[in-house]
GROMACS .gro file of C-alpha atoms in nm:
model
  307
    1UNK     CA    1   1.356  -3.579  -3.076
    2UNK     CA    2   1.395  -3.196  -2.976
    3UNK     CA    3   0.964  -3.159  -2.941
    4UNK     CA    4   0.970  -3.490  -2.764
    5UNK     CA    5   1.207  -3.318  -2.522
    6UNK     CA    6   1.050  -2.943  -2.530
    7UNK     CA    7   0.657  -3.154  -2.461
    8UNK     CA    8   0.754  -3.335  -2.201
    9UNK     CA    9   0.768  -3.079  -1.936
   10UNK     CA   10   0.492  -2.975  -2.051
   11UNK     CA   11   0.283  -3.283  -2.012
   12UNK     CA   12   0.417  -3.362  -1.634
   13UNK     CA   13   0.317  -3.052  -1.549
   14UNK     CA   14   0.003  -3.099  -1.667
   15UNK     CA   15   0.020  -3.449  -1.406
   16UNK     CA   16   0.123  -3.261  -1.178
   17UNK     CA   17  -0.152  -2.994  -1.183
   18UNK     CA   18  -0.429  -3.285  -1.166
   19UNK     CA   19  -0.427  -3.302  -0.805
   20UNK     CA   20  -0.570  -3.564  -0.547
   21UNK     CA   21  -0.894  -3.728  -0.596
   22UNK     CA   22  -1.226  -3.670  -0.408
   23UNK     CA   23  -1.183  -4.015  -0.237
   24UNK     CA   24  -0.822  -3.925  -0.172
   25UNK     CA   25  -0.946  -3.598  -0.010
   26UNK     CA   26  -1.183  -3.751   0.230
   27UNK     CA   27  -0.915  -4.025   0.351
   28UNK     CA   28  -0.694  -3.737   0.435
   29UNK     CA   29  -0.967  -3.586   0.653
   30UNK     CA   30  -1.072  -3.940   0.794
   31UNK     CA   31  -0.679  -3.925   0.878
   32UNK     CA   32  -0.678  -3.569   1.045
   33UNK     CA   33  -1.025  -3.652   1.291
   34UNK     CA   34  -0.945  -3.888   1.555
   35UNK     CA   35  -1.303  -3.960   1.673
   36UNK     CA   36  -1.409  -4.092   1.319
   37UNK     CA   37  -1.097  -4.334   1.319
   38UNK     CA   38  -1.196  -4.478   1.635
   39UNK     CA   39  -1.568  -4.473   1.518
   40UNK     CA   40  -1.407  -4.695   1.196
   41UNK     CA   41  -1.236  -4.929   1.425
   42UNK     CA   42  -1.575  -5.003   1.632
   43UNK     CA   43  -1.798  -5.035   1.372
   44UNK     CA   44  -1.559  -5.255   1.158
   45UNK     CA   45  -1.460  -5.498   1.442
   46UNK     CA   46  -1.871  -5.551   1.515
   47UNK     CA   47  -1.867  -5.613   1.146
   48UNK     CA   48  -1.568  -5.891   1.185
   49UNK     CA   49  -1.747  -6.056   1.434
   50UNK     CA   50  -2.080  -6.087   1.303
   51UNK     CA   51  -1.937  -6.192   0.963
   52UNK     CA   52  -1.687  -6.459   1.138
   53UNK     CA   53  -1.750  -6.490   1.490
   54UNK     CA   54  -1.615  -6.854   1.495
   55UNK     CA   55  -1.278  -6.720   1.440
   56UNK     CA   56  -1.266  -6.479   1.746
   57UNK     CA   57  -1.495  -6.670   1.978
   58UNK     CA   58  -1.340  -6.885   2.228
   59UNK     CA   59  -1.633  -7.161   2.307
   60UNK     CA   60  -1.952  -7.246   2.179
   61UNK     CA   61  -2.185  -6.936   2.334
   62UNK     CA   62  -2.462  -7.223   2.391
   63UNK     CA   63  -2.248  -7.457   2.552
   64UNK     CA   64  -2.382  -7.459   2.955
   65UNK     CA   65  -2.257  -7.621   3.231
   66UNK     CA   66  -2.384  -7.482   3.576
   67UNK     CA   67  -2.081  -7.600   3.755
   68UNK     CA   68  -1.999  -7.237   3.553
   69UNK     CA   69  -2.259  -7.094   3.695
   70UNK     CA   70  -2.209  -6.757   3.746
   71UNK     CA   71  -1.837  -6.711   3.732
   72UNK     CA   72  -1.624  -6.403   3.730
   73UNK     CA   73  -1.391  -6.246   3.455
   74UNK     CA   74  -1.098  -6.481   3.433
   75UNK     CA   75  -1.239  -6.820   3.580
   76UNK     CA   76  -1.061  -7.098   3.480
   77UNK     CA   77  -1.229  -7.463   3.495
   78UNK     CA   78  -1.064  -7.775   3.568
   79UNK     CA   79  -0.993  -7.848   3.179
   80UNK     CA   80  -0.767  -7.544   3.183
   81UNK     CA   81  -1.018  -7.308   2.996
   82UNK     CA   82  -0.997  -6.962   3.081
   83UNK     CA   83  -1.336  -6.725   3.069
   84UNK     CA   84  -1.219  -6.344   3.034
   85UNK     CA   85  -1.540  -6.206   3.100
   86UNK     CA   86  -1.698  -6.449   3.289
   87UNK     CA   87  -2.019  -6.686   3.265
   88UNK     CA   88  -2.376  -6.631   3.305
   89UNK     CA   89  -2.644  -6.844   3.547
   90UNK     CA   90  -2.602  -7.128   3.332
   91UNK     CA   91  -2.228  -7.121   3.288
   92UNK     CA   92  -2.192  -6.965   2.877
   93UNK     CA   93  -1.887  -6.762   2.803
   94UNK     CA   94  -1.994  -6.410   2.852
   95UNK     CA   95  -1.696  -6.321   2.555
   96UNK     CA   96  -1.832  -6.565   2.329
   97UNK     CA   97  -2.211  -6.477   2.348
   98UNK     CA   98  -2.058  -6.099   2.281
   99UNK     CA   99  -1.914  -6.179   1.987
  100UNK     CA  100  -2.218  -6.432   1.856
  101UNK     CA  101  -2.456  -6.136   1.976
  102UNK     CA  102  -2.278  -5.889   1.699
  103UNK     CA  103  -2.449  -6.094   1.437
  104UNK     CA  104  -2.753  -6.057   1.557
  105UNK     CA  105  -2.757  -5.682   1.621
  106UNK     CA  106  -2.549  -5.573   1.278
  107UNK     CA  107  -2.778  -5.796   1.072
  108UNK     CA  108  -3.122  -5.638   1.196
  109UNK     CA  109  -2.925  -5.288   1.210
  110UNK     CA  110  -2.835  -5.317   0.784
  111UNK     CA  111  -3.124  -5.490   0.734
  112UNK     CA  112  -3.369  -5.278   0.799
  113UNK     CA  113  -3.171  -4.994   0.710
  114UNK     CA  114  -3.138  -5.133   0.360
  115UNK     CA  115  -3.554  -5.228   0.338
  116UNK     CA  116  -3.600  -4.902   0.538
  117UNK     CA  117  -3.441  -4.689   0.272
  118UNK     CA  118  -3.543  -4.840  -0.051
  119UNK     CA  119  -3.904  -4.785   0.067
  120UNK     CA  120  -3.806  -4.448   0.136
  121UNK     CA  121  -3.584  -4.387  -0.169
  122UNK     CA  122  -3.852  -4.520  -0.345
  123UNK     CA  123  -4.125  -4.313  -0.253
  124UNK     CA  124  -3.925  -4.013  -0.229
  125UNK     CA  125  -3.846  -4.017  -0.581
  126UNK     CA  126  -4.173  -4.049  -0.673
  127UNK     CA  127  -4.323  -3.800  -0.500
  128UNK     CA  128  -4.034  -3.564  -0.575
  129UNK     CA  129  -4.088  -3.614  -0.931
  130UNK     CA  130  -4.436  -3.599  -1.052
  131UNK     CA  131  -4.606  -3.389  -0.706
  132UNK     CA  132  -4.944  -3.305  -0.744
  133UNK     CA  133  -5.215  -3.504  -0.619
  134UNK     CA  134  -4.916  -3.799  -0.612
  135UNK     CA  135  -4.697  -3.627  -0.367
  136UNK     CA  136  -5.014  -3.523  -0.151
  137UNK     CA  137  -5.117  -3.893  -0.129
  138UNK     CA  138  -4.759  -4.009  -0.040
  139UNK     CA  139  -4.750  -3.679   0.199
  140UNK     CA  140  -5.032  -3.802   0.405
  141UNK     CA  141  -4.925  -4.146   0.435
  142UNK     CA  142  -4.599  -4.021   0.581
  143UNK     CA  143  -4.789  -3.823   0.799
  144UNK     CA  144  -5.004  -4.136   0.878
  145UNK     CA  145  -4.735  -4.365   0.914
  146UNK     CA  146  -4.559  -4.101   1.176
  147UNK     CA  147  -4.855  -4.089   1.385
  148UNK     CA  148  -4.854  -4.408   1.512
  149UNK     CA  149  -4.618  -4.455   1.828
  150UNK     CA  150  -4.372  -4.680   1.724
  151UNK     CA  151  -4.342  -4.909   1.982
  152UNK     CA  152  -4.731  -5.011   1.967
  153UNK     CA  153  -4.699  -5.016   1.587
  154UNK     CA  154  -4.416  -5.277   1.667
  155UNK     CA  155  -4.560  -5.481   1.951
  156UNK     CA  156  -4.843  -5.528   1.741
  157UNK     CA  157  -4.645  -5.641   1.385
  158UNK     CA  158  -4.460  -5.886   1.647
  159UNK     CA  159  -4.728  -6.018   1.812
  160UNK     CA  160  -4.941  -6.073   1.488
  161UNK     CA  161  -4.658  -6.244   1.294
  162UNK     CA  162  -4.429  -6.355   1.632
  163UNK     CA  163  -4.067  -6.284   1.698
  164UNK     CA  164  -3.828  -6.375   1.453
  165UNK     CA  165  -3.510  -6.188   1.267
  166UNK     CA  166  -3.748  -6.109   1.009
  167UNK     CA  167  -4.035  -5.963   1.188
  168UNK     CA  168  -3.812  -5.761   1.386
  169UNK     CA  169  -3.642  -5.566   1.062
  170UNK     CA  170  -3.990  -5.585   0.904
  171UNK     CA  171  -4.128  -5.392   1.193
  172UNK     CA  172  -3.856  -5.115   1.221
  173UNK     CA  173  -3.878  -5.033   0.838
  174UNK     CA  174  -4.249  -4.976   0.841
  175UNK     CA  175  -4.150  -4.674   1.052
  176UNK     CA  176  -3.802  -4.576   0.956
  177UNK     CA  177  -3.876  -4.506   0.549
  178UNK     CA  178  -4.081  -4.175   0.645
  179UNK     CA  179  -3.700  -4.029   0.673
  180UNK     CA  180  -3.570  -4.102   0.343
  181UNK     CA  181  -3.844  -4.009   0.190
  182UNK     CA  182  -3.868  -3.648   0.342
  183UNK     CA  183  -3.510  -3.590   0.261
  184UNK     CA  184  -3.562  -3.720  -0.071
  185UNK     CA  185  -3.836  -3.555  -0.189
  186UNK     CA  186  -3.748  -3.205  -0.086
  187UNK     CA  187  -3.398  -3.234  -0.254
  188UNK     CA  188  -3.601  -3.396  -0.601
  189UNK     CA  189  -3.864  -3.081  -0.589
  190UNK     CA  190  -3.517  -2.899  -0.621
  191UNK     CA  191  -3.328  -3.087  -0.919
  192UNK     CA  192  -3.607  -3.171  -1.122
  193UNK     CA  193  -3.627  -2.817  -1.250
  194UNK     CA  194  -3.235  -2.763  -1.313
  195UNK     CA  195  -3.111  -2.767  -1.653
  196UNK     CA  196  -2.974  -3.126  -1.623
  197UNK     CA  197  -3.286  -3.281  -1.650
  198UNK     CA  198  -3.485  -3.043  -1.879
  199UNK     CA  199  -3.190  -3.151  -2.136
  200UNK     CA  200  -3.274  -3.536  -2.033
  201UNK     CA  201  -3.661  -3.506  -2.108
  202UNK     CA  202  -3.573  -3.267  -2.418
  203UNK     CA  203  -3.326  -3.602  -2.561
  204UNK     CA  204  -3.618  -3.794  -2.510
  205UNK     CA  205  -3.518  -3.993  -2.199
  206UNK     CA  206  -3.807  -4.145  -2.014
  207UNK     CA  207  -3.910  -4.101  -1.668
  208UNK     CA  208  -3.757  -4.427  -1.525
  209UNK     CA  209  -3.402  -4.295  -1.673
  210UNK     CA  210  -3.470  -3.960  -1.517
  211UNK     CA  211  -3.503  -4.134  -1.172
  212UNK     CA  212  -3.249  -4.357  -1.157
  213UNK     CA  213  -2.927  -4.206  -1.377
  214UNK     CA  214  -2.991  -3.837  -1.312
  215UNK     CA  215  -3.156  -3.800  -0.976
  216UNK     CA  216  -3.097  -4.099  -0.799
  217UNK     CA  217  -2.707  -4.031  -0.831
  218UNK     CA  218  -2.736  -3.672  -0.679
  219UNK     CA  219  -2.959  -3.773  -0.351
  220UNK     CA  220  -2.771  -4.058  -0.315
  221UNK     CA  221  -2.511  -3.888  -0.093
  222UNK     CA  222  -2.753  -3.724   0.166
  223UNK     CA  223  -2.931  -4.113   0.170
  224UNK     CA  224  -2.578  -4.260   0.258
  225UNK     CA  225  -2.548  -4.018   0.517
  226UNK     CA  226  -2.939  -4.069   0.667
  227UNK     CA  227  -2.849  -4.450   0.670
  228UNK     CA  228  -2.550  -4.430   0.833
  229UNK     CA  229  -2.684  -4.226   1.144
  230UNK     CA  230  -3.027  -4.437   1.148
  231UNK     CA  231  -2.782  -4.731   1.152
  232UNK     CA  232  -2.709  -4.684   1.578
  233UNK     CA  233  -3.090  -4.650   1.656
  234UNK     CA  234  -3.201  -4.921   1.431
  235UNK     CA  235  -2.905  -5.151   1.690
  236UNK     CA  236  -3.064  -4.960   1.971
  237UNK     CA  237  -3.412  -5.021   1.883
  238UNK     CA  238  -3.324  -5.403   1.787
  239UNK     CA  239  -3.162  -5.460   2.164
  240UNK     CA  240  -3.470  -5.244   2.309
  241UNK     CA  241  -3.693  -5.523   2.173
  242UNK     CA  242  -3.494  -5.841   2.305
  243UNK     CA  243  -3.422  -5.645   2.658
  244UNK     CA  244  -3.822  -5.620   2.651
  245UNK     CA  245  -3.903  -5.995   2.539
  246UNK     CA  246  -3.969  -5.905   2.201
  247UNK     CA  247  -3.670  -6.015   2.014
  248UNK     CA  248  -3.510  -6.261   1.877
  249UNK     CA  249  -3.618  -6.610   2.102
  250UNK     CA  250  -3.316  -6.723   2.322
  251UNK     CA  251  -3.096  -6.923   2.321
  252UNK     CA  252  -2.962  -6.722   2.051
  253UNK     CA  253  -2.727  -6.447   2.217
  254UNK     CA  254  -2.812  -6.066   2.135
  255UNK     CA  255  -2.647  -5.777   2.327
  256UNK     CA  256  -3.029  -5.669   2.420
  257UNK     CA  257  -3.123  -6.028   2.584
  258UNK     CA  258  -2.829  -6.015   2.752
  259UNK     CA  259  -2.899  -5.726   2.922
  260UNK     CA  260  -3.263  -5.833   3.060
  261UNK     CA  261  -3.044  -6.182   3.142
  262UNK     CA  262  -2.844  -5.964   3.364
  263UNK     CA  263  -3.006  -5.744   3.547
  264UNK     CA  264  -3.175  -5.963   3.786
  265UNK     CA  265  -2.788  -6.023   3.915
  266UNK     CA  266  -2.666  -5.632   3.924
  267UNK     CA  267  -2.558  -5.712   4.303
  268UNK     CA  268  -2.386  -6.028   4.252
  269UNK     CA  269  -2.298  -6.083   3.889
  270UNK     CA  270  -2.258  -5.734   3.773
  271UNK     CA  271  -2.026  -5.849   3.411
  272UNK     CA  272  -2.336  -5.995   3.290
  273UNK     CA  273  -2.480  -5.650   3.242
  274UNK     CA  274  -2.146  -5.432   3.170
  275UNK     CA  275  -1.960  -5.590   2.895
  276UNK     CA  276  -2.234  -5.636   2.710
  277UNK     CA  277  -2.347  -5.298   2.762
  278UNK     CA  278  -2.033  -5.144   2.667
  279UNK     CA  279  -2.000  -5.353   2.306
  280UNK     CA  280  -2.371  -5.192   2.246
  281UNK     CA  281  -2.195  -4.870   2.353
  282UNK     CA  282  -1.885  -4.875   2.161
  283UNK     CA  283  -2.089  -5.008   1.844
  284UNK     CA  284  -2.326  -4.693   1.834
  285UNK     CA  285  -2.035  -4.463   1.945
  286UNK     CA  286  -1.842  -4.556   1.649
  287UNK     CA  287  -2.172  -4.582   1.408
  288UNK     CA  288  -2.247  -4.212   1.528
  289UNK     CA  289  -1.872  -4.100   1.493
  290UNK     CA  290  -1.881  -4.230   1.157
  291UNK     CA  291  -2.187  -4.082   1.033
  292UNK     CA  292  -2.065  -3.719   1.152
  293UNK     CA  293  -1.817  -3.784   0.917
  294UNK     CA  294  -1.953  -3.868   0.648
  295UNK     CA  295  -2.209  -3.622   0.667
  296UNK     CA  296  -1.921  -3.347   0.662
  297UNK     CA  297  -1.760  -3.517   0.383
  298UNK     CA  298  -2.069  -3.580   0.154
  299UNK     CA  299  -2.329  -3.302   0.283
  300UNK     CA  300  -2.295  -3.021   0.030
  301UNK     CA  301  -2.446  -2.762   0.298
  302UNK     CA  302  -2.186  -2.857   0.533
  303UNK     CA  303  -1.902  -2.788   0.287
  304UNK     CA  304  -2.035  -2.485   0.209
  305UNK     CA  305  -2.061  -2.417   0.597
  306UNK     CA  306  -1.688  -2.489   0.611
  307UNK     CA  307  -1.570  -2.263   0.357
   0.00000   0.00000   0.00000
C-alpha cells in the first residue's frame, strides 16, 4: 500500500506533463483569431443550406406568380406570406432561390476541388517520386495544360459536351490540378531522399506503400491547405460561368444566374443583384478566412516564420 501511495504522484505528474493535443492547440488559436471564426460561420451556414435547404427555405424557389412580379424586401401577398428579400420578374422568393443557389455553388466548388486535386495529388506523386524522363513528361504537360487560357479551354469543354453540373466541375479540374501537382512534387523531390523512406525501401516496402503511407501523409497538409484556398475561386469561377450563360440551365437557382437575372433591373429592382451578391461575398470571405488559417496552423514554413 505505501508504493501505491509513494507512485501515485508520480504517475499524475507524469498526466500532467502530457500537455494539450495538436488538435487542441489549433482550436485554441481558431478561438484567439476572430476573422477565421467568422470565416467558420460563413462557410458552414453555405454548407447547411446546400445540404438541407428545405429546412431554411421559406417557398418553393420555382414557384412564380407574376402578380409577384418584382416585389421589394418584405412584400406580403394576400395569403399572408411574407418575402424578406423580395421577388424577381416572375415573382420567386429572392431568400429561397439564395438558399437553393448554395447547393449549386458548394457542390461544383468541392467537386472539382476533390477531382481537381486527386489529379494533381496523383501526378505529383508520381513525378516527385521516380523524376527523370517521368517528371519531364508530366513537367511539360503542366506547362501545356497552363498555357491554354482558361476560359477558352472552358467554353470549349462546355460547348462540346453542353452545360450541365458535371461539365462545369469537369471543366474547372482540367485546369486547377497543375497546382497540386507543383506543390506536390517539389515537397516529394524533398522527402524521398530523407531517412524515412530509405528505411521503407531497405524493409522491402514497394513503391505503392512508399506513396501512399509515407509520403502521401506528409504532403497531405500543404494539399488541405491548396484546396481550401482554391475552394473560393472554384465558387467564383462556377458563378462566372452561369452570370455568362454557361452554367447550370435555369430554372435551377445559382448565385451566378442570379446575378445576370438582375442586372437588367439595377435601377428598379436593385435586391435582385445585392443579396445575392453578398451570399457569394460572405461565402468566399469566410472560405478565404478559413484557408489563412489553416495554412498558419498546418504550413510548417509558417510555424517556423512564427517562432
Amino acid at each position: 500500500m505505501a508504493t501505491d501511495a509513494g507512485t501515485s504522484p508520480i504517475v499524475a505528474q507524469d498526466v500532467d506533463e502530457r500537455g494539450p493535443t495538436e488538435l487542441q492547440l489549433a482550436l485554441r488559436e481558431l478561438l484567439k483569431r476572430p476573422p477565421a471564426l467568422f470565416g467558420v460561420f460563413c462557410l458552414v451556414m453555405a454548407i447547411i443550406w446546400a445540404i438541407v435547404p428545405y429546412l431554411f427555405s421559406p417557398y418553393d424557389p420555382l414557384s412564380q406568380d407574376l402578380l409577384r412580379h418584382l416585389k421589394p424586401p418584405g412584400f406580403v401577398d394576400d395569403a399572408g406570406n411574407t418575402y424578406w428579400l423580395g421577388t424577381d420578374r416572375l415573382g420567386r422568393g429572392i431568400l429561397s432561390r439564395i438558399i437553393w443557389g448554395a447547393r449549386v455553388s458548394l457542390t461544383v466548388g468541392f467537386a472539382a476541388v476533390f477531382v481537381s486535386g486527386f489529379i494533381g495529388i496523383t501526378m505529383g506523386l508520381i513525378a516527385g517520386y521516380y523524376g527523370g524522363k517521368i517528371d519531364a513528361v508530366i513537367s511539360r504537360i503542366v506547362d501545356a495544360v497552363l498555357a491554354i487560357p482558361f476560359v477558352l479551354l472552358a467554353i470549349t469543354i462546355i460547348a462540346i459536351l453542353g452545360a450541365s453540373l458535371q461539365n462545369i466541375v469537369l471543366a474547372i479540374a482540367l485546369r486547377t490540378w497543375t497546382v497540386y501537382t507543383r506543390v506536390v512534387r517539389g515537397e516529394v523531390f524533398a522527402l524521398k531522399e530523407t531517412d524515412m523512406v530509405t528505411g521503407a525501401k531497405a524493409a522491402g516496402s514497394g513503391t505503392l506503400r512508399i506513396m501512399l503511407v509515407y509520403l502521401l501523409p506528409n504532403v497531405f497538409s500543404s494539399c488541405i491547405v491548396v484546396a481550401t484556398i482554391y475552394l473560393g475561386r472554384m465558387i467564383i469561377i462556377e458563378s462566372s460561368f452561369s452570370f455568362l450563360g454557361m452554367g447550370v440551365p435555369p430554372p435551377t437557382p445559382t448565385w451566378g444566374g442570379m446575378l445576370a437575372e438582375g442586372r437588367g433591373f439595377l435601377d428598379t429592382a436593385w435586391w435582385l443583384t445585392l443579396f445575392p451578391g453578398v451570399a457569394l461575398t460572405l461565402t468566399v470571405l469566410g472560405v478565404n478566412l478559413l484557408g489563412d488559417w489553416l495554412r498558419d496552423v498546418l504550413d510548417p514554413r509558417m510555424k517556423r516564420l512564427d517562432d
